Amino acid sequence: MNLRRIFFVLIGTSIIVFGGLYIYLFLTSSLKFKFIQGTTGIQIRKSSPYANMNTLLDRKMPSTVSLISCRKLFDGDPVEMNTTYKLMENLAHNDIKDMKYINLTQSCSSFRTMRRYITNPLDDVEESFPLAFSIVMYKDVYQAERLLRAIYRPQNIYCIHVDQNAVRGVKEAMKCIASCFENVFITSKLHSVRWGTISVLDAELSCMTELLQMHKSWKYFINLTGQEFPLRTNYELVKILSVYDGANDIFGSTDRKWHTRWKDAGKPPYNIRPLKGSVHIVANRDFVDFLINNRIAQEFYNWTKKTKVPDETFFPSLNHNPQFGVKGQYNGSRPPQEIRYFSRFKMWTHRTGTGCHGKIVRGICILGIGDLPFLRTSYNFFVNKFHWKYQSFALDCMEELYFNTTINEYEGIENFTTSVYENADIVKYAVK
Ligand SMILES: *[C@@H]1O[C@H](CO)[C@@H](O)[C@H](O)[C@H]1NC(C)=O
Ligand SMILES: *[C@@H]1O[C@H](CO)[C@@H](O)[C@H](O)[C@H]1NC(C)=O
Ligand SMILES: *[C@@H]1O[C@H](CO)[C@@H](O)[C@H](O)[C@H]1NC(C)=O
Ligand SMILES: *[C@@H]1O[C@H](CO)[C@@H](O)[C@H](O)[C@H]1NC(C)=O
Ligand SMILES: *[C@@H]1O[C@H](CO)[C@@H](O)[C@H](O)[C@H]1NC(C)=O
Ligand SMILES: *[C@@H]1O[C@H](CO)[C@@H](O)[C@H](O)[C@H]1NC(C)=O
Ligand SMILES: *[C@@H]1O[C@H](CO)[C@@H](O)[C@H](O)[C@H]1NC(C)=O
């Protein structure tokens, strides 16, 4: 008798508890979308009735900065800055070692879950606008993997070029990480990359060739190094690049001071006017196809081999010689060194004076926490560069901001407008 009563009381209580929980979940699901943490990482599905409470509550996915307030650092709060500088003096750095990556990736699904990769396209617009990335690196797997984790979306494709001369642990670890994703691969040919030589260009061209072969529908190509980090979410990149409508974002300068780079190389083929550019490019697929498969580009490649720092000549020259009528080229209405480009924020300290709140290595600012307020207001796509161990909260906070924004845009809490990009000269004067 008593047992039966207990049984019914238990059943009744369960109904009340689970019913209540169900109603609670239902009521709190006014959010447009739900996060599900499945076996393959963080899956985000539209209007899914299943919510994973842990992931929902922990909005700072996948990175959490607990010791200090990133928000205050982005606001430039001087007290928080002081506290953070103090804290960083004796901070232990908890990275993931190369061997550990090799171990963790023995089980890909637990690796993706543990590192909290986003394994669903977040949005139809993003899904139908896949991007192709190259990451050129030679050390520091931990930082490169954090970059990959930020920009990783299942609809995109990622080519990683690990330097031929990188230590074995780096090559192995990157291979293992790549093997956990269908859309991440290591180039089949590894070059030994030395600045100023054709090897830089070759690494990039290897990636481009394979990216064209392996994925038929990506729309834009972006090249990165392992020490860069996104300033725009994938959603924002897609919105901007939709507005670009094929325009390339490839800096070029006709300044005569660069002529020493090619004055001994003879006359360029097809009367191409050479320009000097930077190391960062954002190019549409047709243009990349032209670079790889067109005879003009191939002959020009042969010519650039004879120049100094060929990689900084090859892409900009082909982008700024509109006579070939390739989609996205810049038509030259205004001098190319006078217009605005967005692909990268990079602080060359010899050019801009100080302004760098981090430290200066070979003329480039390694960004610190004092640079965060500025970075938040930047319109650029990516930032160059961080050394994750140097003022480690700088990169940590960039990650927190990046993932916060990703979720906020996804939930419709934050909006993104593309007006700055719509009116850019590279877009207005692009070859259609
Ligand atoms: C990110 O979101 C969390 C939770 O909403 C918040 O506490 C934190 O301050 C945000 N970080 C930044 C940099 O905005
Ligand atoms: C920050 O620290 C410096 C040096 O320790 C000190 O002079 C300054 O008053 C501090 N500023 C704030 C806002 O705490
Ligand atoms: C990975 O690490 C765990 C715990 O440290 C260890 O037990 C396991 O043997 C390692 N696995 C491999 C494949 O090295
Ligand atoms: C991007 O490509 C250009 C052109 O080859 C090259 O000079 C540069 O090193 C690449 N940038 C990165 C970040 O790999
Ligand atoms: C480029 O140079 C190589 C080696 O000299 C040659 O085999 C190739 O035909 C050249 N390519 C073009 C398109 O002229
Ligand atoms: C974002 O834009 C939509 C549509 O224009 C608007 O309804 C919404 O209020 C905006 N949200 C925010 C947070 O500004
Ligand atoms: C470049 O494009 C703009 C806008 O389409 C056009 O007005 C201009 O004439 C073009 N300039 C050249 C040099 O073709």
Coordinates of C-alpha atoms and ligand atoms in Angstrom, one line a residue:
M1 CA 0.0 0.0 0.0
N2 CA 2.6 2.5 1.1
L3 CA 4.9 1.5 -1.7
R4 CA 2.2 2.2 -4.1
R5 CA 1.6 5.6 -2.6
I6 CA 5.2 6.5 -2.8
F7 CA 5.3 5.3 -6.3
F8 CA 2.4 7.6 -7.3
V9 CA 3.9 10.5 -5.3
L10 CA 7.2 10.0 -7.2
I11 CA 5.4 9.9 -10.6
G12 CA 3.4 13.0 -9.6
T13 CA 6.5 14.9 -8.5
S14 CA 8.3 13.9 -11.7
I15 CA 5.5 15.2 -13.8
I16 CA 5.5 18.5 -12.0
V17 CA 9.3 18.9 -12.1
F18 CA 9.8 17.9 -15.7
G19 CA 6.6 19.6 -16.8
G20 CA 7.8 22.8 -15.0
L21 CA 11.2 22.4 -16.6
Y22 CA 9.7 22.0 -20.0
I23 CA 7.5 25.1 -19.6
Y24 CA 10.5 27.0 -18.3
L25 CA 12.5 26.0 -21.3
F26 CA 9.6 26.8 -23.6
L27 CA 9.2 30.3 -22.1
T28 CA 12.9 31.1 -22.2
S29 CA 13.1 30.0 -25.8
S30 CA 12.0 33.4 -27.0
L31 CA 15.5 33.5 -28.3
K32 CA 15.3 32.8 -32.0
F33 CA 17.8 30.0 -32.0
K34 CA 19.1 27.4 -29.6
F35 CA 22.5 26.1 -28.9
I36 CA 23.0 22.4 -28.8
Q37 CA 26.2 20.9 -27.6
G38 CA 26.3 17.7 -29.5
T39 CA 29.0 15.1 -29.9
T40 CA 30.5 17.2 -32.7
G41 CA 31.0 20.5 -30.9
I42 CA 28.6 23.3 -30.6
Q43 CA 25.8 22.9 -33.0
I44 CA 23.5 25.7 -33.5
R45 CA 20.2 25.1 -35.2
K46 CA 17.3 27.3 -36.0
S47 CA 14.3 27.1 -33.8
S48 CA 15.4 23.9 -32.3
P49 CA 13.3 22.9 -29.3
Y50 CA 16.3 21.3 -27.6
A51 CA 18.4 23.6 -25.5
N52 CA 21.6 22.6 -23.8
M53 CA 21.5 24.6 -20.6
N54 CA 25.2 24.7 -20.1
T55 CA 25.9 26.2 -23.4
L56 CA 23.0 28.6 -23.2
L57 CA 24.0 29.9 -19.8
D58 CA 27.6 30.1 -20.8
R59 CA 27.2 32.8 -23.5
K60 CA 30.9 33.5 -23.6
M61 CA 31.5 30.4 -25.7
P62 CA 34.0 29.1 -26.5
S63 CA 36.4 31.3 -24.6
T64 CA 35.9 32.7 -21.1
V65 CA 38.1 35.3 -19.5
S66 CA 37.4 35.2 -15.8
L67 CA 40.3 37.0 -14.0
I68 CA 39.7 40.5 -15.5
S69 CA 36.9 42.3 -17.3
C70 CA 37.5 42.4 -21.1
R71 CA 34.6 44.8 -21.4
K72 CA 36.4 47.3 -19.2
L73 CA 39.6 46.9 -21.1
F74 CA 37.8 47.6 -24.4
D75 CA 36.3 50.7 -22.7
G76 CA 39.9 51.8 -21.8
D77 CA 39.2 51.7 -18.0
P78 CA 42.5 52.9 -16.5
V79 CA 42.0 51.0 -13.2
E80 CA 41.3 47.7 -15.0
M81 CA 44.3 48.3 -17.2
N82 CA 46.5 48.7 -14.1
T83 CA 45.1 45.6 -12.5
T84 CA 45.6 43.7 -15.7
Y85 CA 49.2 44.8 -16.2
K86 CA 50.0 43.8 -12.6
L87 CA 48.3 40.4 -13.0
M88 CA 50.1 39.7 -16.2
E89 CA 53.5 40.1 -14.5
N90 CA 53.3 36.7 -12.9
L91 CA 50.8 34.9 -15.0
A92 CA 51.4 31.3 -16.0
H93 CA 50.6 30.6 -19.6
N94 CA 48.3 27.6 -20.1
D95 CA 48.7 26.7 -23.7
I96 CA 48.0 23.4 -25.4
K97 CA 51.3 21.7 -26.4
D98 CA 51.9 20.2 -29.8
M99 CA 51.9 16.7 -28.3
K100 CA 48.7 17.4 -26.5
Y101 CA 47.0 18.3 -29.7
I102 CA 48.2 15.0 -31.2
N103 CA 46.7 13.2 -28.2
L104 CA 43.4 15.2 -28.1
T105 CA 42.7 14.7 -31.8
Q106 CA 42.8 10.9 -31.4
S107 CA 39.1 11.4 -30.9
C108 CA 37.9 14.1 -33.3
S109 CA 34.4 14.4 -32.0
S110 CA 35.6 15.0 -28.4
F111 CA 38.3 17.4 -29.7
R112 CA 35.6 19.5 -31.5
T113 CA 33.4 19.4 -28.5
M114 CA 36.2 20.2 -26.0
R115 CA 37.5 23.1 -28.1
R116 CA 34.0 24.2 -28.8
Y117 CA 34.1 24.5 -32.6
I118 CA 31.0 25.9 -34.2
T119 CA 29.9 23.0 -36.4
N120 CA 26.7 24.3 -38.0
P121 CA 26.4 27.2 -40.4
L122 CA 24.8 29.9 -38.2
D123 CA 22.6 31.4 -40.9
D124 CA 21.3 30.8 -44.4
V125 CA 23.1 33.9 -45.7
E126 CA 26.4 32.6 -44.3
E127 CA 25.7 29.1 -45.6
S128 CA 25.2 30.2 -49.1
F129 CA 28.3 32.4 -49.1
P130 CA 31.2 30.1 -48.4
L131 CA 34.7 31.6 -47.9
A132 CA 38.1 30.1 -48.6
F133 CA 41.1 30.8 -46.3
S134 CA 44.7 30.1 -46.3
I135 CA 46.8 30.1 -43.1
V136 CA 50.5 30.3 -43.6
M137 CA 52.4 29.3 -40.5
Y138 CA 55.6 27.8 -39.1
K139 CA 55.3 27.8 -35.3
D140 CA 52.9 28.2 -32.4
V141 CA 50.2 25.7 -33.1
Y142 CA 48.2 26.9 -30.1
Q143 CA 47.7 30.4 -31.5
A144 CA 47.0 29.2 -35.0
E145 CA 44.4 26.7 -33.7
R146 CA 42.7 29.5 -31.8
L147 CA 42.6 31.5 -35.1
L148 CA 41.1 28.5 -36.9
R149 CA 38.6 27.9 -34.1
A150 CA 37.3 31.5 -34.5
I151 CA 37.0 31.5 -38.2
Y152 CA 35.9 27.9 -38.6
R153 CA 32.4 27.3 -40.1
P154 CA 31.4 24.1 -41.8
Q155 CA 30.5 25.8 -45.1
N156 CA 33.9 27.4 -45.6
I157 CA 37.2 25.8 -46.6
Y158 CA 40.7 26.2 -45.0
C159 CA 44.1 25.5 -46.5
I160 CA 47.0 25.4 -44.1
H161 CA 50.5 25.8 -45.3
V162 CA 53.0 24.6 -42.6
D163 CA 56.6 25.6 -43.4
Q164 CA 58.8 22.8 -44.7
N165 CA 61.3 23.8 -42.0
A166 CA 58.8 23.8 -39.1
V167 CA 59.7 21.4 -36.3
R168 CA 58.1 18.0 -36.6
G169 CA 55.7 18.6 -33.6
V170 CA 54.2 21.6 -35.4
K171 CA 53.7 19.7 -38.7
E172 CA 52.2 16.6 -36.9
A173 CA 49.9 18.6 -34.6
M174 CA 48.5 20.7 -37.5
K175 CA 48.0 17.5 -39.6
C176 CA 46.1 16.0 -36.7
I177 CA 43.9 19.1 -36.2
A178 CA 43.2 19.3 -39.9
S179 CA 42.2 15.6 -40.0
C180 CA 39.4 16.4 -37.6
F181 CA 37.6 18.5 -40.2
E182 CA 36.4 17.6 -43.7
N183 CA 37.0 21.2 -44.8
V184 CA 40.5 21.8 -43.4
F185 CA 43.5 20.5 -45.2
I186 CA 47.3 20.9 -45.2
T187 CA 48.8 21.7 -48.7
S188 CA 50.1 18.6 -50.4
K189 CA 53.3 20.5 -51.2
L190 CA 55.1 22.2 -48.3
H191 CA 57.5 25.0 -49.3
S192 CA 60.3 26.3 -47.2
V193 CA 59.2 29.9 -47.0
R194 CA 61.8 32.7 -46.9
W195 CA 60.7 36.3 -46.8
G196 CA 61.5 38.2 -50.0
T197 CA 61.7 35.1 -52.2
I198 CA 59.3 33.4 -54.6
S199 CA 58.7 30.7 -51.9
V200 CA 56.2 33.1 -50.2
L201 CA 54.2 33.3 -53.4
D202 CA 54.5 29.6 -54.1
A203 CA 53.0 28.7 -50.7
E204 CA 50.1 31.0 -51.4
L205 CA 49.6 29.7 -54.9
S206 CA 49.7 26.1 -53.7
C207 CA 46.8 26.8 -51.4
M208 CA 44.9 28.7 -54.0
T209 CA 45.2 25.9 -56.5
E210 CA 44.0 23.3 -54.1
L211 CA 41.2 25.5 -52.8
L212 CA 39.9 25.9 -56.3
Q213 CA 40.0 22.1 -56.9
M214 CA 38.5 21.0 -53.6
H215 CA 35.6 23.3 -53.2
K216 CA 33.5 24.4 -56.1
S217 CA 31.5 27.3 -54.7
W218 CA 33.5 29.5 -52.4
K219 CA 33.1 33.1 -53.3
Y220 CA 36.1 34.9 -51.8
F221 CA 39.6 34.0 -50.8
I222 CA 41.4 35.5 -47.7
N223 CA 45.0 34.8 -46.8
L224 CA 46.1 34.9 -43.2
T225 CA 49.1 34.1 -41.0
G226 CA 48.8 32.1 -37.8
Q227 CA 49.3 35.3 -35.7
E228 CA 46.4 37.3 -37.1
F229 CA 42.9 37.5 -35.6
P230 CA 39.5 38.4 -37.1
L231 CA 38.0 41.8 -36.4
R232 CA 34.8 40.8 -38.3
T233 CA 32.6 37.8 -37.6
N234 CA 31.9 35.4 -40.4
Y235 CA 28.4 36.9 -40.7
E236 CA 30.0 40.4 -41.0
L237 CA 32.5 39.2 -43.6
V238 CA 29.7 37.7 -45.6
K239 CA 27.6 40.8 -45.5
I240 CA 30.6 43.0 -46.4
L241 CA 31.7 40.7 -49.3
S242 CA 28.2 40.6 -50.6
V243 CA 28.3 44.3 -50.8
Y244 CA 31.7 44.2 -52.4
D245 CA 30.0 42.3 -55.2
G246 CA 33.2 40.8 -56.5
A247 CA 35.5 43.7 -55.8
N248 CA 39.0 42.7 -54.6
D249 CA 40.6 44.2 -51.6
I250 CA 44.3 44.3 -52.7
F251 CA 46.5 47.3 -51.9
G252 CA 48.8 48.5 -54.6
S253 CA 51.2 51.5 -54.9
T254 CA 52.6 53.0 -58.0
D255 CA 55.1 55.0 -56.0
R256 CA 58.4 55.3 -57.9
K257 CA 60.5 54.4 -54.9
W258 CA 59.5 50.7 -55.4
H259 CA 60.9 50.6 -58.9
T260 CA 64.2 49.3 -57.6
R261 CA 62.4 46.0 -57.0
W262 CA 62.0 45.2 -60.6
K263 CA 64.4 47.5 -62.5
D264 CA 66.7 44.5 -63.3
A265 CA 64.0 42.2 -64.3
G266 CA 63.5 43.4 -67.9
K267 CA 60.2 44.4 -69.5
P268 CA 57.1 42.8 -67.9
P269 CA 55.0 40.7 -70.3
Y270 CA 51.7 42.1 -71.8
N271 CA 52.8 45.6 -70.9
I272 CA 51.8 45.0 -67.3
R273 CA 52.5 48.0 -65.1
P274 CA 54.1 46.6 -61.9
L275 CA 52.9 47.8 -58.5
K276 CA 54.1 47.2 -55.0
G277 CA 51.4 45.8 -52.6
S278 CA 51.1 44.4 -49.1
V279 CA 51.0 40.9 -47.9
H280 CA 47.3 40.7 -47.4
I281 CA 44.7 39.9 -50.0
V282 CA 41.0 39.4 -50.3
A283 CA 40.1 38.3 -53.8
N284 CA 37.0 36.9 -55.5
R285 CA 37.0 33.4 -57.0
D286 CA 37.2 34.5 -60.6
F287 CA 40.2 36.5 -59.9
V288 CA 41.9 33.6 -58.1
D289 CA 41.0 31.4 -61.1
F290 CA 42.7 33.9 -63.4
L291 CA 45.8 34.0 -61.2
I292 CA 46.2 30.2 -61.3
N293 CA 44.9 29.2 -64.7
N294 CA 45.3 32.1 -67.1
R295 CA 48.4 32.2 -69.4
I296 CA 48.9 36.0 -68.8
A297 CA 49.2 35.4 -65.0
Q298 CA 51.5 32.4 -65.6
E299 CA 53.9 34.4 -67.8
F300 CA 53.7 37.3 -65.3
Y301 CA 54.6 34.8 -62.5
N302 CA 57.7 33.8 -64.4
W303 CA 58.6 37.5 -64.8
T304 CA 58.1 38.2 -61.1
K305 CA 60.6 35.5 -60.2
K306 CA 63.2 37.9 -61.4
T307 CA 62.1 40.7 -59.1
K308 CA 62.7 41.4 -55.5
V309 CA 59.9 40.3 -53.0
P310 CA 57.9 38.8 -55.8
D311 CA 54.8 38.1 -53.7
E312 CA 54.3 41.8 -53.1
T313 CA 54.3 42.5 -56.8
F314 CA 52.4 39.6 -58.3
F315 CA 48.9 40.1 -56.8
P316 CA 48.8 43.9 -56.7
S317 CA 50.0 44.2 -60.3
L318 CA 47.4 41.9 -61.6
N319 CA 44.8 43.6 -59.6
H320 CA 45.7 47.0 -60.7
N321 CA 46.0 46.4 -64.5
P322 CA 42.4 46.5 -65.4
Q323 CA 43.1 46.0 -69.2
F324 CA 42.5 42.3 -68.7
G325 CA 38.9 42.9 -67.6
V326 CA 38.9 40.4 -64.8
K327 CA 36.1 40.7 -62.3
G328 CA 37.0 42.6 -59.2
Q329 CA 40.1 44.3 -60.5
Y330 CA 40.5 48.0 -59.6
N331 CA 39.9 50.2 -62.6
G332 CA 42.3 52.9 -61.6
S333 CA 39.9 55.9 -61.4
R334 CA 41.9 57.3 -58.5
P335 CA 45.5 56.5 -57.7
P336 CA 45.5 53.1 -56.0
Q337 CA 47.7 54.2 -53.1
E338 CA 45.2 56.9 -52.2
I339 CA 42.1 54.8 -51.6
R340 CA 41.0 52.9 -48.6
Y341 CA 41.5 49.2 -48.1
F342 CA 40.0 47.1 -45.4
S343 CA 41.6 43.7 -45.4
R344 CA 44.0 44.2 -42.6
F345 CA 44.8 46.4 -39.6
K346 CA 48.5 46.5 -39.1
M347 CA 50.6 49.0 -37.3
W348 CA 53.8 49.8 -39.0
T349 CA 55.5 51.8 -36.3
H350 CA 58.1 53.5 -38.5
R351 CA 55.4 54.9 -40.6
T352 CA 52.8 55.8 -38.0
G353 CA 55.1 57.0 -35.2
T354 CA 54.1 55.5 -31.9
G355 CA 50.5 54.7 -31.3
C356 CA 51.5 51.1 -30.4
H357 CA 50.6 50.1 -26.9
G358 CA 52.3 46.8 -27.2
K359 CA 55.8 46.2 -28.2
I360 CA 57.6 46.7 -31.6
V361 CA 59.2 43.8 -33.3
R362 CA 60.8 44.4 -36.7
G363 CA 58.8 47.6 -37.3
I364 CA 55.4 46.0 -36.6
C365 CA 53.4 46.5 -33.4
I366 CA 52.7 43.4 -31.4
L367 CA 49.4 44.5 -30.0
G368 CA 48.7 44.7 -26.3
I369 CA 45.7 45.4 -24.0
G370 CA 46.1 49.1 -24.5
D371 CA 45.3 48.6 -28.2
L372 CA 41.9 47.0 -27.5
P373 CA 39.8 50.1 -27.4
F374 CA 41.0 51.1 -30.8
L375 CA 40.6 47.6 -32.2
R376 CA 37.0 47.5 -31.3
T377 CA 36.3 50.6 -33.5
S378 CA 38.3 49.4 -36.5
Y379 CA 36.6 48.6 -39.8
N380 CA 39.3 46.2 -41.0
F381 CA 38.7 42.5 -41.5
F382 CA 41.6 41.1 -39.6
V383 CA 44.3 42.4 -37.4
N384 CA 48.1 41.7 -37.5
K385 CA 49.3 40.7 -35.1
F386 CA 49.4 39.1 -31.6
H387 CA 52.0 37.0 -29.8
W388 CA 49.6 35.2 -27.5
K389 CA 52.2 35.0 -24.7
Y390 CA 52.8 38.7 -24.8
Q391 CA 50.1 40.5 -22.8
S392 CA 48.0 37.3 -23.2
F393 CA 44.8 39.0 -22.2
A394 CA 44.9 41.0 -25.4
L395 CA 44.2 38.0 -27.6
D396 CA 41.9 36.4 -24.9
C397 CA 39.7 39.5 -24.9
M398 CA 39.7 39.6 -28.7
E399 CA 38.3 36.1 -28.6
E400 CA 35.7 37.0 -26.1
L401 CA 34.5 39.9 -28.1
Y402 CA 34.5 37.9 -31.3
F403 CA 32.4 35.1 -29.9
N404 CA 30.1 37.5 -28.0
T405 CA 29.5 39.4 -31.3
T406 CA 28.9 36.1 -33.1
I407 CA 26.2 35.1 -30.7
N408 CA 24.7 38.6 -30.4
E409 CA 24.3 38.9 -34.2
Y410 CA 22.9 35.4 -34.3
E411 CA 20.3 36.3 -31.7
G412 CA 19.6 39.6 -33.4
I413 CA 20.7 41.6 -30.3
E414 CA 23.4 43.3 -32.3
N415 CA 23.1 44.7 -35.8
F416 CA 25.8 45.2 -38.4
T417 CA 25.7 47.9 -41.1
T418 CA 27.8 47.8 -44.3
S419 CA 27.5 51.5 -45.3
V420 CA 31.2 52.2 -44.9
Y421 CA 32.0 49.4 -47.3
E422 CA 29.3 50.2 -49.8
N423 CA 30.8 53.5 -50.6
A424 CA 34.4 52.4 -50.7
D425 CA 36.4 53.3 -53.9
I426 CA 37.5 49.7 -54.4
V427 CA 33.8 48.8 -54.7
K428 CA 32.8 51.8 -56.8
Y429 CA 35.6 51.4 -59.2
A430 CA 35.8 47.7 -59.5
V431 CA 35.7 45.9 -62.9
K432 CA 32.4 44.2 -63.1
Ligands
LIG1 C1 30.7 39.1 -23.4 O1 29.4 38.6 -22.9 C2 29.5 38.4 -21.5 C3 28.1 37.8 -21.2 O2 27.1 38.5 -21.7 C4 29.8 39.7 -20.8 O3 29.8 39.4 -19.4 C5 31.1 40.2 -21.3 O4 31.4 41.5 -20.7 C6 31.1 40.4 -22.8 N1 32.4 40.8 -23.2 C7 32.7 41.8 -24.0 C8 34.1 42.0 -24.4 O5 31.8 42.5 -24.4
LIG2 C1 48.1 53.0 -12.6 O1 49.4 52.7 -12.1 C2 50.3 53.7 -12.1 C3 51.7 53.2 -11.8 O2 51.6 52.2 -10.8 C4 49.8 54.8 -11.2 O3 50.7 55.9 -11.2 C5 48.4 55.3 -11.6 O4 47.9 56.2 -10.7 C6 47.5 54.1 -11.7 N1 46.2 54.6 -12.3 C7 45.1 54.2 -11.8 C8 43.9 54.8 -12.5 O5 44.9 53.4 -10.9
LIG3 C1 46.5 10.8 -24.1 O1 46.6 11.3 -22.8 C2 46.0 10.5 -21.9 C3 46.0 11.2 -20.5 O2 47.1 11.9 -20.3 C4 46.7 9.2 -21.8 O3 46.1 8.3 -20.9 C5 46.6 8.5 -23.2 O4 47.4 7.4 -23.2 C6 47.2 9.5 -24.3 N1 46.8 8.9 -25.5 C7 47.7 8.9 -26.5 C8 47.2 8.3 -27.8 O5 48.8 9.3 -26.4
LIG4 C1 49.0 36.7 -48.9 O1 49.3 36.6 -50.2 C2 50.3 37.5 -50.6 C3 50.6 37.4 -52.0 O2 51.2 36.2 -52.3 C4 51.6 37.2 -49.9 O3 52.5 38.2 -50.2 C5 51.3 37.2 -48.4 O4 52.5 36.8 -47.7 C6 50.1 36.4 -48.0 N1 49.8 36.8 -46.7 C7 49.7 36.0 -45.8 C8 49.2 36.6 -44.5 O5 50.0 34.9 -45.9
LIG5 C1 57.4 29.7 -67.2 O1 58.7 29.3 -67.1 C2 58.9 27.9 -67.1 C3 60.3 27.5 -66.8 O2 61.2 28.4 -67.5 C4 58.4 27.4 -68.5 O3 58.5 26.0 -68.5 C5 57.0 27.8 -68.6 O4 56.5 27.4 -69.9 C6 56.8 29.3 -68.5 N1 55.4 29.5 -68.5 C7 54.8 30.4 -69.3 C8 53.3 30.5 -69.2 O5 55.4 31.0 -70.1
LIG6 C1 18.4 45.5 -35.7 O1 17.8 45.8 -37.0 C2 16.4 45.4 -37.0 C3 15.9 45.6 -38.4 O2 16.4 46.8 -39.0 C4 15.6 46.1 -35.9 O3 14.3 45.7 -35.9 C5 16.2 45.9 -34.6 O4 15.6 46.6 -33.6 C6 17.7 46.2 -34.6 N1 18.3 45.7 -33.3 C7 19.2 46.4 -32.6 C8 19.7 45.8 -31.4 O5 19.6 47.5 -33.0
LIG7 C1 35.8 53.2 -63.3 O1 34.5 52.9 -62.9 C2 33.7 54.0 -62.7 C3 32.4 53.6 -62.1 O2 31.8 52.5 -62.9 C4 33.6 54.8 -64.0 O3 32.8 55.9 -63.8 C5 34.9 55.2 -64.4 O4 34.9 55.8 -65.7 C6 35.8 54.0 -64.5 N1 37.2 54.5 -64.8 C7 38.0 53.9 -65.7 C8 39.3 54.5 -65.8 O5 37.6 53.0 -66.4

